Short mmCIF file of C-alpha atoms in Angstrom, two decimals:
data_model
loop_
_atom_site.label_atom_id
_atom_site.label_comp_id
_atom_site.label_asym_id
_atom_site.label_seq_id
_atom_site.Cartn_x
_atom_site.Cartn_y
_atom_site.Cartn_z
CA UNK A 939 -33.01 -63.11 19.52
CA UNK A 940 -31.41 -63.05 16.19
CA UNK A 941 -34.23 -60.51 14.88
CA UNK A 942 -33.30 -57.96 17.68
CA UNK A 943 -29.36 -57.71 17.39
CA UNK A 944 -30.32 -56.96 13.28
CA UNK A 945 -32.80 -54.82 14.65
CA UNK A 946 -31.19 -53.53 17.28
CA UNK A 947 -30.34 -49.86 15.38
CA UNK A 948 -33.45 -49.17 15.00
CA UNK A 949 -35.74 -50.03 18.20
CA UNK A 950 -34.79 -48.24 21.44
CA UNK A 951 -32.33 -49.91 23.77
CA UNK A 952 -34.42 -50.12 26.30
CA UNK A 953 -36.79 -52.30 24.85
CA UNK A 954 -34.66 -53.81 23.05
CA UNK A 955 -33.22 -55.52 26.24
CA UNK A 956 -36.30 -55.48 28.30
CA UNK A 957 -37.68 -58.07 24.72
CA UNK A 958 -34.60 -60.38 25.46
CA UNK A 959 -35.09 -60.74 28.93
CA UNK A 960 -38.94 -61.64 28.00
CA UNK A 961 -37.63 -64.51 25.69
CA UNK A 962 -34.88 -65.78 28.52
CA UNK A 963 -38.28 -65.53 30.89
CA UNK A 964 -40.38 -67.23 28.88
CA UNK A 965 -37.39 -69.62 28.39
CA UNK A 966 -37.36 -70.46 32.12
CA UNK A 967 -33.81 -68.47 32.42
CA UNK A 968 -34.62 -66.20 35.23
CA UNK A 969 -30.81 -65.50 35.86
CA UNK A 970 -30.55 -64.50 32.21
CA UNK A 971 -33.44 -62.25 31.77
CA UNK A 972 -32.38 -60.55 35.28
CA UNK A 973 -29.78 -59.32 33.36
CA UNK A 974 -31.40 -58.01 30.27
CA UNK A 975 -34.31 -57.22 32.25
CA UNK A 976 -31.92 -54.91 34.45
CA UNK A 977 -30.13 -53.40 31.36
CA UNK A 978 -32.95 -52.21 30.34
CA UNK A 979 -34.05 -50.83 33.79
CA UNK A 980 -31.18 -48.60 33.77
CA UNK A 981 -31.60 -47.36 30.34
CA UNK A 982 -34.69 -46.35 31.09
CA UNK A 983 -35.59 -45.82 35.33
CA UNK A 984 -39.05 -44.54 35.01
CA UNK A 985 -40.14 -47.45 33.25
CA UNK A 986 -41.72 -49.34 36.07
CA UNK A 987 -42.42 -52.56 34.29
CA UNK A 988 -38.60 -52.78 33.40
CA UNK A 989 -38.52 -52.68 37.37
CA UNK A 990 -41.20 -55.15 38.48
CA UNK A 991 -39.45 -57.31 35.22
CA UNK A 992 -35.89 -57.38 37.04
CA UNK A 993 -37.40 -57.93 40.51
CA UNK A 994 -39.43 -60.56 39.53
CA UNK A 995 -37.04 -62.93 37.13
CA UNK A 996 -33.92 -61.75 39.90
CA UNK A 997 -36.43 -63.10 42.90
CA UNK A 998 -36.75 -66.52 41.41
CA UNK A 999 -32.95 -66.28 40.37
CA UNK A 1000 -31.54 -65.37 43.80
CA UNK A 1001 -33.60 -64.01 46.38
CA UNK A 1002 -31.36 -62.51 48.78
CA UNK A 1003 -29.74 -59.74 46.03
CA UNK A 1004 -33.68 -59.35 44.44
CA UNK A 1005 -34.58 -57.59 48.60
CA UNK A 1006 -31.47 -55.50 47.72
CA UNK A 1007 -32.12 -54.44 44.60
CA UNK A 1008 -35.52 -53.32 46.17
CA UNK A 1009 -34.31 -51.62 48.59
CA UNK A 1010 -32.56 -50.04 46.07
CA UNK A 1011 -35.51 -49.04 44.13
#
């Protein structure tokens, strides 16, 4: 995580959240990477992994607003 804010100029935004909601995954953090995850989801909307990413780490999170947010999408 430390890497990526000194990095952070340089490396798009998009993937630059859609990386720290991978480590908060991979962490077992769902709520956490939902956030980053979604970040980067708006950044970039045609990215469809940054979709299926939020989705997935906001269904284990909280189910109810992950059937929103898919609705939504």
């Amino acid at each position: 995580l430390a890497l990526l804010r000194e990095w952070r100029a340089y490396v798009d935004p998009a993937l630059v959240s859609y990386l720290r909601g991978s480590i908060w995954y991979d962490a077992g953090d769902r709520a956490t990477a939902a956030l980053f995850f979604q970040h980067a989801f708006k950044l970039d909307p045609n990215n469809l992994n940054y979709a299926a990413m939020f989705l997935s780490s906001l269904s284990s999170a909280d189910p109810a607003a992950a059937l929103v947010e898919a609705e939504k999408i």
